[in-house]
Amino acid sequence: MKLMHRPGAEIDGDQQRFLSQPHKTKRLWAEAKTLWLAEQACAETSRLDRWFALTDYKKSFKGEKPREFGKEVIAALRLHLVGLQKGRCCYCRRWLQNVAHARPVEHVLSRKDYPQFSMQYRNLVVCCRDCNQKKSDANWCDLPHTARHYPKVIDDYFHPRLHVYDTHIRYVRIETNDTVVALYHGLTDQGRHLCREHLKTIAQVDGLVSNNKRVSKAFARLQAASDVRDPSKVRELDAFINELHVAMHRVAGTRRP
Ligand SMILES: [Zn+2]
């Protein structure tokens, strides 16, 4: 089967674009780039999950109060990846909502099994919350956990950074006033694998939420409430929405507890 593998130069070009502006504030670009490359090298050499370290990283600049610099770099990465993905989830292709917690950064090869790739640029994508819940730490490959080099060619599953979606999966979503039907059709072995392992459930969850007026209304209210600024309220809201999604997956009969 012919693989749709993006040439390395293009991938490197995307990474260069991110590293040239890895923070929304121009005067902090150099610091952000240094931090990113240091954490990336540390993850690769020590086989430690450095994503946590980046998330918790704080720094003061010229007498300013400490700022959550790592989270700010991740926010810049999220924006960059959303641009590459043209605003759609990397797995289910639905539109990503413009709220950080609704578009988590996802590690294609999980941080749990492959901590050395926790900061690997090609391993990072943005997906919707449903896909993030469903995939969780699942790995679809048999790459040894001790692998030192990130795979360049993958033929046993769909990899959103290395494959072209439209070549592998056909997505149709029909929406009327009161009904939504999402259909995914695998065009290749990798596409069929994604449909079997992942998209079948996502389509069920989509229908379950969208076709139940009370549930979709509740989700709309929660989405609106996500404008709150108080960090503790944001955390509470996030945890609540998370639990709701887990419950929806349970109802839809996923294998996730
Ligand atoms: Zn999705």
mmCIF file of C-alpha atoms and ligand atoms in Angstrom:
data_model
loop_
_atom_site.group_PDB
_atom_site.id
_atom_site.type_symbol
_atom_site.label_atom_id
_atom_site.label_comp_id
_atom_site.label_asym_id
_atom_site.label_seq_id
_atom_site.Cartn_x
_atom_site.Cartn_y
_atom_site.Cartn_z
ATOM 1 C CA MET A 1 0.000 0.000 0.000
ATOM 2 C CA LYS A 2 1.275 3.434 -0.908
ATOM 3 C CA LEU A 3 1.889 5.502 2.186
ATOM 4 C CA MET A 4 1.139 9.188 2.269
ATOM 5 C CA HIS A 5 4.211 10.270 4.135
ATOM 6 C CA ARG A 6 4.954 13.930 4.266
ATOM 7 C CA PRO A 7 8.540 14.639 3.330
ATOM 8 C CA GLY A 8 10.829 15.445 6.255
ATOM 9 C CA ALA A 9 11.607 18.894 4.883
ATOM 10 C CA GLU A 10 7.958 19.896 5.230
ATOM 11 C CA ILE A 11 7.795 18.628 8.812
ATOM 12 C CA ASP A 12 11.005 20.447 9.647
ATOM 13 C CA GLY A 13 9.576 23.566 8.045
ATOM 14 C CA ASP A 14 6.488 23.407 10.280
ATOM 15 C CA GLN A 15 8.658 22.950 13.355
ATOM 16 C CA GLN A 16 10.848 25.852 12.330
ATOM 17 C CA ARG A 17 7.749 28.014 11.983
ATOM 18 C CA PHE A 18 6.663 27.111 15.503
ATOM 19 C CA LEU A 19 10.131 27.650 16.957
ATOM 20 C CA SER A 20 10.397 31.044 15.293
ATOM 21 C CA GLN A 21 7.358 32.252 17.300
ATOM 22 C CA PRO A 22 6.881 29.898 20.252
ATOM 23 C CA HIS A 23 5.286 32.563 22.430
ATOM 24 C CA LYS A 24 2.650 35.228 21.788
ATOM 25 C CA THR A 25 4.959 37.962 23.145
ATOM 26 C CA LYS A 26 7.759 38.773 20.749
ATOM 27 C CA ARG A 27 10.325 39.741 23.400
ATOM 28 C CA LEU A 28 9.954 36.228 24.892
ATOM 29 C CA TRP A 29 10.455 34.246 21.671
ATOM 30 C CA ALA A 30 14.124 33.471 22.382
ATOM 31 C CA GLU A 31 13.445 32.290 25.964
ATOM 32 C CA ALA A 32 10.513 30.163 24.821
ATOM 33 C CA LYS A 33 12.586 28.521 22.078
ATOM 34 C CA THR A 34 15.452 27.786 24.485
ATOM 35 C CA LEU A 35 13.033 26.246 26.998
ATOM 36 C CA TRP A 36 11.353 24.096 24.344
ATOM 37 C CA LEU A 37 14.613 22.735 22.905
ATOM 38 C CA ALA A 38 16.057 22.048 26.374
ATOM 39 C CA GLU A 39 12.979 20.073 27.449
ATOM 40 C CA GLN A 40 12.918 18.201 24.141
ATOM 41 C CA ALA A 41 16.566 17.162 24.519
ATOM 42 C CA CYS A 42 16.015 16.208 28.167
ATOM 43 C CA ALA A 43 13.015 13.983 27.293
ATOM 44 C CA GLU A 44 14.942 12.227 24.518
ATOM 45 C CA THR A 45 18.099 11.570 26.512
ATOM 46 C CA SER A 46 16.608 10.812 29.944
ATOM 47 C CA ARG A 47 13.426 9.047 28.724
ATOM 48 C CA LEU A 48 11.408 11.201 31.115
ATOM 49 C CA ASP A 49 8.009 12.732 30.450
ATOM 50 C CA ARG A 50 8.978 16.413 30.244
ATOM 51 C CA TRP A 51 5.490 17.594 29.219
ATOM 52 C CA PHE A 52 4.602 17.797 32.928
ATOM 53 C CA ALA A 53 7.782 19.773 33.577
ATOM 54 C CA LEU A 54 6.914 22.206 30.780
ATOM 55 C CA THR A 55 3.338 22.576 32.046
ATOM 56 C CA ASP A 56 4.556 23.478 35.554
ATOM 57 C CA TYR A 57 7.445 25.701 34.446
ATOM 58 C CA LYS A 58 7.322 29.217 35.928
ATOM 59 C CA LYS A 59 9.692 32.107 35.326
ATOM 60 C CA SER A 60 10.113 35.753 36.353
ATOM 61 C CA PHE A 61 11.319 38.350 33.867
ATOM 62 C CA LYS A 62 13.070 41.536 35.015
ATOM 63 C CA GLY A 63 11.471 41.817 38.434
ATOM 64 C CA GLU A 64 7.993 40.827 37.185
ATOM 65 C CA LYS A 65 5.902 38.412 39.187
ATOM 66 C CA PRO A 66 6.522 34.742 38.264
ATOM 67 C CA ARG A 67 4.477 33.814 35.224
ATOM 68 C CA GLU A 68 3.311 30.420 34.028
ATOM 69 C CA PHE A 69 5.750 30.480 31.176
ATOM 70 C CA GLY A 70 5.459 26.772 30.287
ATOM 71 C CA LYS A 71 1.674 27.008 29.956
ATOM 72 C CA GLU A 72 2.095 30.092 27.770
ATOM 73 C CA VAL A 73 4.443 28.162 25.448
ATOM 74 C CA ILE A 74 1.917 25.322 25.267
ATOM 75 C CA ALA A 75 -0.805 27.860 24.409
ATOM 76 C CA ALA A 76 1.368 29.102 21.513
ATOM 77 C CA LEU A 77 1.918 25.517 20.365
ATOM 78 C CA ARG A 78 -1.830 24.830 20.507
ATOM 79 C CA LEU A 79 -2.536 27.853 18.352
ATOM 80 C CA HIS A 80 0.165 26.785 15.885
ATOM 81 C CA LEU A 81 -1.220 23.225 15.629
ATOM 82 C CA VAL A 82 -4.820 24.435 15.269
ATOM 83 C CA GLY A 83 -3.602 26.499 12.320
ATOM 84 C CA LEU A 84 -1.875 23.488 10.733
ATOM 85 C CA GLN A 85 -5.043 21.442 11.197
ATOM 86 C CA LYS A 86 -7.200 24.263 9.815
ATOM 87 C CA GLY A 87 -9.272 24.361 12.996
ATOM 88 C CA ARG A 88 -10.374 20.724 12.942
ATOM 89 C CA CYS A 89 -9.794 17.776 15.276
ATOM 90 C CA CYS A 90 -6.953 15.604 13.967
ATOM 91 C CA TYR A 91 -8.961 12.369 14.348
ATOM 92 C CA CYS A 92 -12.673 13.087 13.884
ATOM 93 C CA ARG A 93 -12.384 16.282 11.770
ATOM 94 C CA ARG A 94 -15.102 18.098 13.655
ATOM 95 C CA TRP A 95 -14.497 21.811 14.230
ATOM 96 C CA LEU A 96 -12.463 22.568 17.341
ATOM 97 C CA GLN A 97 -14.080 24.982 19.760
ATOM 98 C CA ASN A 98 -12.198 28.127 20.627
ATOM 99 C CA VAL A 99 -11.636 27.182 24.284
ATOM 100 C CA ALA A 100 -8.309 25.739 25.498
ATOM 101 C CA HIS A 101 -9.835 22.906 27.504
ATOM 102 C CA ALA A 102 -11.936 21.858 24.491
ATOM 103 C CA ARG A 103 -8.867 21.402 22.296
ATOM 104 C CA PRO A 104 -6.228 19.564 24.321
ATOM 105 C CA VAL A 105 -2.766 18.894 22.931
ATOM 106 C CA GLU A 106 -2.622 15.168 22.249
ATOM 107 C CA HIS A 107 0.421 12.892 22.122
ATOM 108 C CA VAL A 108 -0.032 10.401 19.284
ATOM 109 C CA LEU A 109 2.420 7.983 20.913
ATOM 110 C CA SER A 110 1.385 8.191 24.558
ATOM 111 C CA ARG A 111 3.589 9.896 27.146
ATOM 112 C CA LYS A 112 3.030 6.915 29.429
ATOM 113 C CA ASP A 113 4.658 4.390 27.093
ATOM 114 C CA TYR A 114 6.951 6.703 25.137
ATOM 115 C CA PRO A 115 8.113 9.471 27.534
ATOM 116 C CA GLN A 116 11.139 10.055 25.283
ATOM 117 C CA PHE A 117 8.708 11.455 22.664
ATOM 118 C CA SER A 118 6.756 13.612 25.129
ATOM 119 C CA MET A 119 8.304 16.750 23.601
ATOM 120 C CA GLN A 120 8.697 15.421 20.058
ATOM 121 C CA TYR A 121 7.149 17.974 17.730
ATOM 122 C CA ARG A 122 5.860 15.386 15.249
ATOM 123 C CA ASN A 123 4.130 13.545 18.092
ATOM 124 C CA LEU A 124 1.911 16.498 18.962
ATOM 125 C CA VAL A 125 -1.538 17.271 17.605
ATOM 126 C CA VAL A 126 -4.700 18.982 18.799
ATOM 127 C CA CYS A 127 -7.869 16.982 19.138
ATOM 128 C CA CYS A 128 -11.367 17.478 20.499
ATOM 129 C CA ARG A 129 -12.258 16.430 24.017
ATOM 130 C CA ASP A 130 -14.222 13.393 22.830
ATOM 131 C CA CYS A 131 -11.218 12.048 20.916
ATOM 132 C CA ASN A 132 -8.899 12.849 23.819
ATOM 133 C CA GLN A 133 -11.153 10.899 26.198
ATOM 134 C CA LYS A 134 -11.520 7.950 23.862
ATOM 135 C CA LYS A 135 -7.894 7.593 22.920
ATOM 136 C CA SER A 136 -6.430 8.395 26.325
ATOM 137 C CA ASP A 137 -3.156 6.436 26.700
ATOM 138 C CA ALA A 138 -4.007 3.907 23.993
ATOM 139 C CA ASN A 139 -1.231 3.094 21.568
ATOM 140 C CA TRP A 140 -2.031 1.724 18.158
ATOM 141 C CA CYS A 141 1.495 0.640 17.309
ATOM 142 C CA ASP A 142 3.925 -2.082 18.336
ATOM 143 C CA LEU A 143 6.988 0.179 18.405
ATOM 144 C CA PRO A 144 9.305 -0.943 21.246
ATOM 145 C CA HIS A 145 8.922 1.331 24.267
ATOM 146 C CA THR A 146 12.678 1.806 24.284
ATOM 147 C CA ALA A 147 12.769 3.193 20.711
ATOM 148 C CA ARG A 148 15.168 6.103 20.445
ATOM 149 C CA HIS A 149 14.084 7.528 17.110
ATOM 150 C CA TYR A 150 10.638 8.727 16.209
ATOM 151 C CA PRO A 151 9.206 6.663 13.320
ATOM 152 C CA LYS A 152 9.220 8.371 9.926
ATOM 153 C CA VAL A 153 6.999 5.876 8.106
ATOM 154 C CA ILE A 154 3.964 4.212 9.674
ATOM 155 C CA ASP A 155 1.827 1.617 7.918
ATOM 156 C CA ASP A 156 -0.250 -0.070 10.637
ATOM 157 C CA TYR A 157 -2.318 2.855 11.918
ATOM 158 C CA PHE A 158 -3.296 6.390 11.028
ATOM 159 C CA HIS A 159 -0.874 9.042 12.244
ATOM 160 C CA PRO A 160 -2.296 12.581 11.906
ATOM 161 C CA ARG A 161 1.115 14.225 11.508
ATOM 162 C CA LEU A 162 2.515 11.760 8.990
ATOM 163 C CA HIS A 163 -0.534 10.893 6.891
ATOM 164 C CA VAL A 164 -2.979 12.946 4.860
ATOM 165 C CA TYR A 165 -6.456 12.520 6.339
ATOM 166 C CA ASP A 166 -8.444 12.628 3.108
ATOM 167 C CA THR A 167 -6.369 9.816 1.631
ATOM 168 C CA HIS A 168 -7.250 7.486 4.486
ATOM 169 C CA ILE A 169 -10.698 8.411 5.779
ATOM 170 C CA ARG A 170 -13.852 9.769 4.202
ATOM 171 C CA TYR A 171 -15.911 11.807 6.661
ATOM 172 C CA VAL A 172 -19.540 12.744 6.180
ATOM 173 C CA ARG A 173 -21.593 14.625 8.750
ATOM 174 C CA ILE A 174 -25.219 15.338 8.025
ATOM 175 C CA GLU A 175 -26.972 17.841 10.243
ATOM 176 C CA THR A 176 -30.610 18.841 10.091
ATOM 177 C CA ASN A 177 -32.665 20.976 12.519
ATOM 178 C CA ASP A 178 -32.847 18.199 15.080
ATOM 179 C CA THR A 179 -30.651 15.315 13.926
ATOM 180 C CA VAL A 180 -26.950 14.667 13.426
ATOM 181 C CA VAL A 181 -25.473 11.656 11.680
ATOM 182 C CA ALA A 182 -21.685 11.268 11.450
ATOM 183 C CA LEU A 183 -20.232 8.620 9.157
ATOM 184 C CA TYR A 184 -16.604 7.613 8.775
ATOM 185 C CA HIS A 185 -15.378 5.342 6.027
ATOM 186 C CA GLY A 186 -11.835 3.946 5.978
ATOM 187 C CA LEU A 187 -10.221 4.113 2.534
ATOM 188 C CA THR A 188 -6.955 2.364 3.454
ATOM 189 C CA ASP A 189 -5.748 -0.149 6.051
ATOM 190 C CA GLN A 190 -4.734 2.750 8.304
ATOM 191 C CA GLY A 191 -8.067 4.504 7.800
ATOM 192 C CA ARG A 192 -10.058 1.327 8.485
ATOM 193 C CA HIS A 193 -8.001 0.790 11.637
ATOM 194 C CA LEU A 194 -8.860 4.291 12.889
ATOM 195 C CA CYS A 195 -12.561 3.755 12.110
ATOM 196 C CA ARG A 196 -12.574 0.407 13.935
ATOM 197 C CA GLU A 197 -10.538 1.482 16.974
ATOM 198 C CA HIS A 198 -11.733 5.031 17.417
ATOM 199 C CA LEU A 199 -14.169 6.742 15.062
ATOM 200 C CA LYS A 200 -16.969 4.213 15.432
ATOM 201 C CA THR A 201 -17.372 5.282 19.068
ATOM 202 C CA ILE A 202 -16.899 8.969 18.296
ATOM 203 C CA ALA A 203 -19.788 8.790 15.797
ATOM 204 C CA GLN A 204 -21.962 7.143 18.465
ATOM 205 C CA VAL A 205 -21.104 9.793 21.064
ATOM 206 C CA ASP A 206 -21.693 12.576 18.521
ATOM 207 C CA GLY A 207 -25.153 11.241 17.740
ATOM 208 C CA LEU A 208 -25.961 10.621 21.380
ATOM 209 C CA VAL A 209 -25.106 14.178 22.456
ATOM 210 C CA SER A 210 -26.350 16.064 19.418
ATOM 211 C CA ASN A 211 -29.643 14.194 19.097
ATOM 212 C CA ASN A 212 -30.626 14.669 22.716
ATOM 213 C CA LYS A 213 -31.890 18.223 23.125
ATOM 214 C CA ARG A 214 -31.509 18.309 26.916
ATOM 215 C CA VAL A 215 -27.917 17.032 26.758
ATOM 216 C CA SER A 216 -26.895 19.380 23.943
ATOM 217 C CA LYS A 217 -28.529 22.319 25.789
ATOM 218 C CA ALA A 218 -26.592 21.436 28.956
ATOM 219 C CA PHE A 219 -23.339 21.280 26.978
ATOM 220 C CA ALA A 220 -24.093 24.652 25.366
ATOM 221 C CA ARG A 221 -24.622 26.221 28.837
ATOM 222 C CA LEU A 222 -21.380 24.691 30.081
ATOM 223 C CA GLN A 223 -19.553 26.008 27.039
ATOM 224 C CA ALA A 224 -20.911 29.509 27.733
ATOM 225 C CA ALA A 225 -19.914 29.228 31.396
ATOM 226 C CA SER A 226 -16.329 28.532 30.375
ATOM 227 C CA ASP A 227 -15.783 32.307 30.146
ATOM 228 C CA VAL A 228 -15.254 32.460 33.914
ATOM 229 C CA ARG A 229 -11.870 33.861 34.969
ATOM 230 C CA ASP A 230 -11.495 32.512 38.518
ATOM 231 C CA PRO A 231 -8.862 29.703 38.172
ATOM 232 C CA SER A 232 -10.483 27.483 40.834
ATOM 233 C CA LYS A 233 -13.875 27.796 39.098
ATOM 234 C CA VAL A 234 -12.221 26.994 35.750
ATOM 235 C CA ARG A 235 -10.674 23.851 37.266
ATOM 236 C CA GLU A 236 -14.023 22.805 38.762
ATOM 237 C CA LEU A 237 -15.804 23.378 35.464
ATOM 238 C CA ASP A 238 -13.131 21.500 33.572
ATOM 239 C CA ALA A 239 -13.346 18.516 35.928
ATOM 240 C CA PHE A 240 -17.145 18.517 35.657
ATOM 241 C CA ILE A 241 -17.144 18.593 31.848
ATOM 242 C CA ASN A 242 -14.514 15.864 31.876
ATOM 243 C CA GLU A 243 -16.715 13.628 34.013
ATOM 244 C CA LEU A 244 -19.680 14.308 31.740
ATOM 245 C CA HIS A 245 -17.696 13.204 28.715
ATOM 246 C CA VAL A 246 -16.502 10.058 30.487
ATOM 247 C CA ALA A 247 -20.128 9.275 31.346
ATOM 248 C CA MET A 248 -21.208 9.820 27.728
ATOM 249 C CA HIS A 249 -18.541 7.406 26.564
ATOM 250 C CA ARG A 250 -19.734 4.850 29.098
ATOM 251 C CA VAL A 251 -23.287 5.176 27.812
ATOM 252 C CA ALA A 252 -22.061 4.834 24.234
ATOM 253 C CA GLY A 253 -20.470 1.519 25.231
ATOM 254 C CA THR A 254 -16.785 2.307 24.869
ATOM 255 C CA ARG A 255 -14.200 0.080 26.443
ATOM 256 C CA ARG A 256 -12.991 3.027 28.519
ATOM 257 C CA PRO A 257 -14.250 2.777 32.144
HETATM 258 ZN ZN ZN B 1 -12.208 14.534 17.581
#
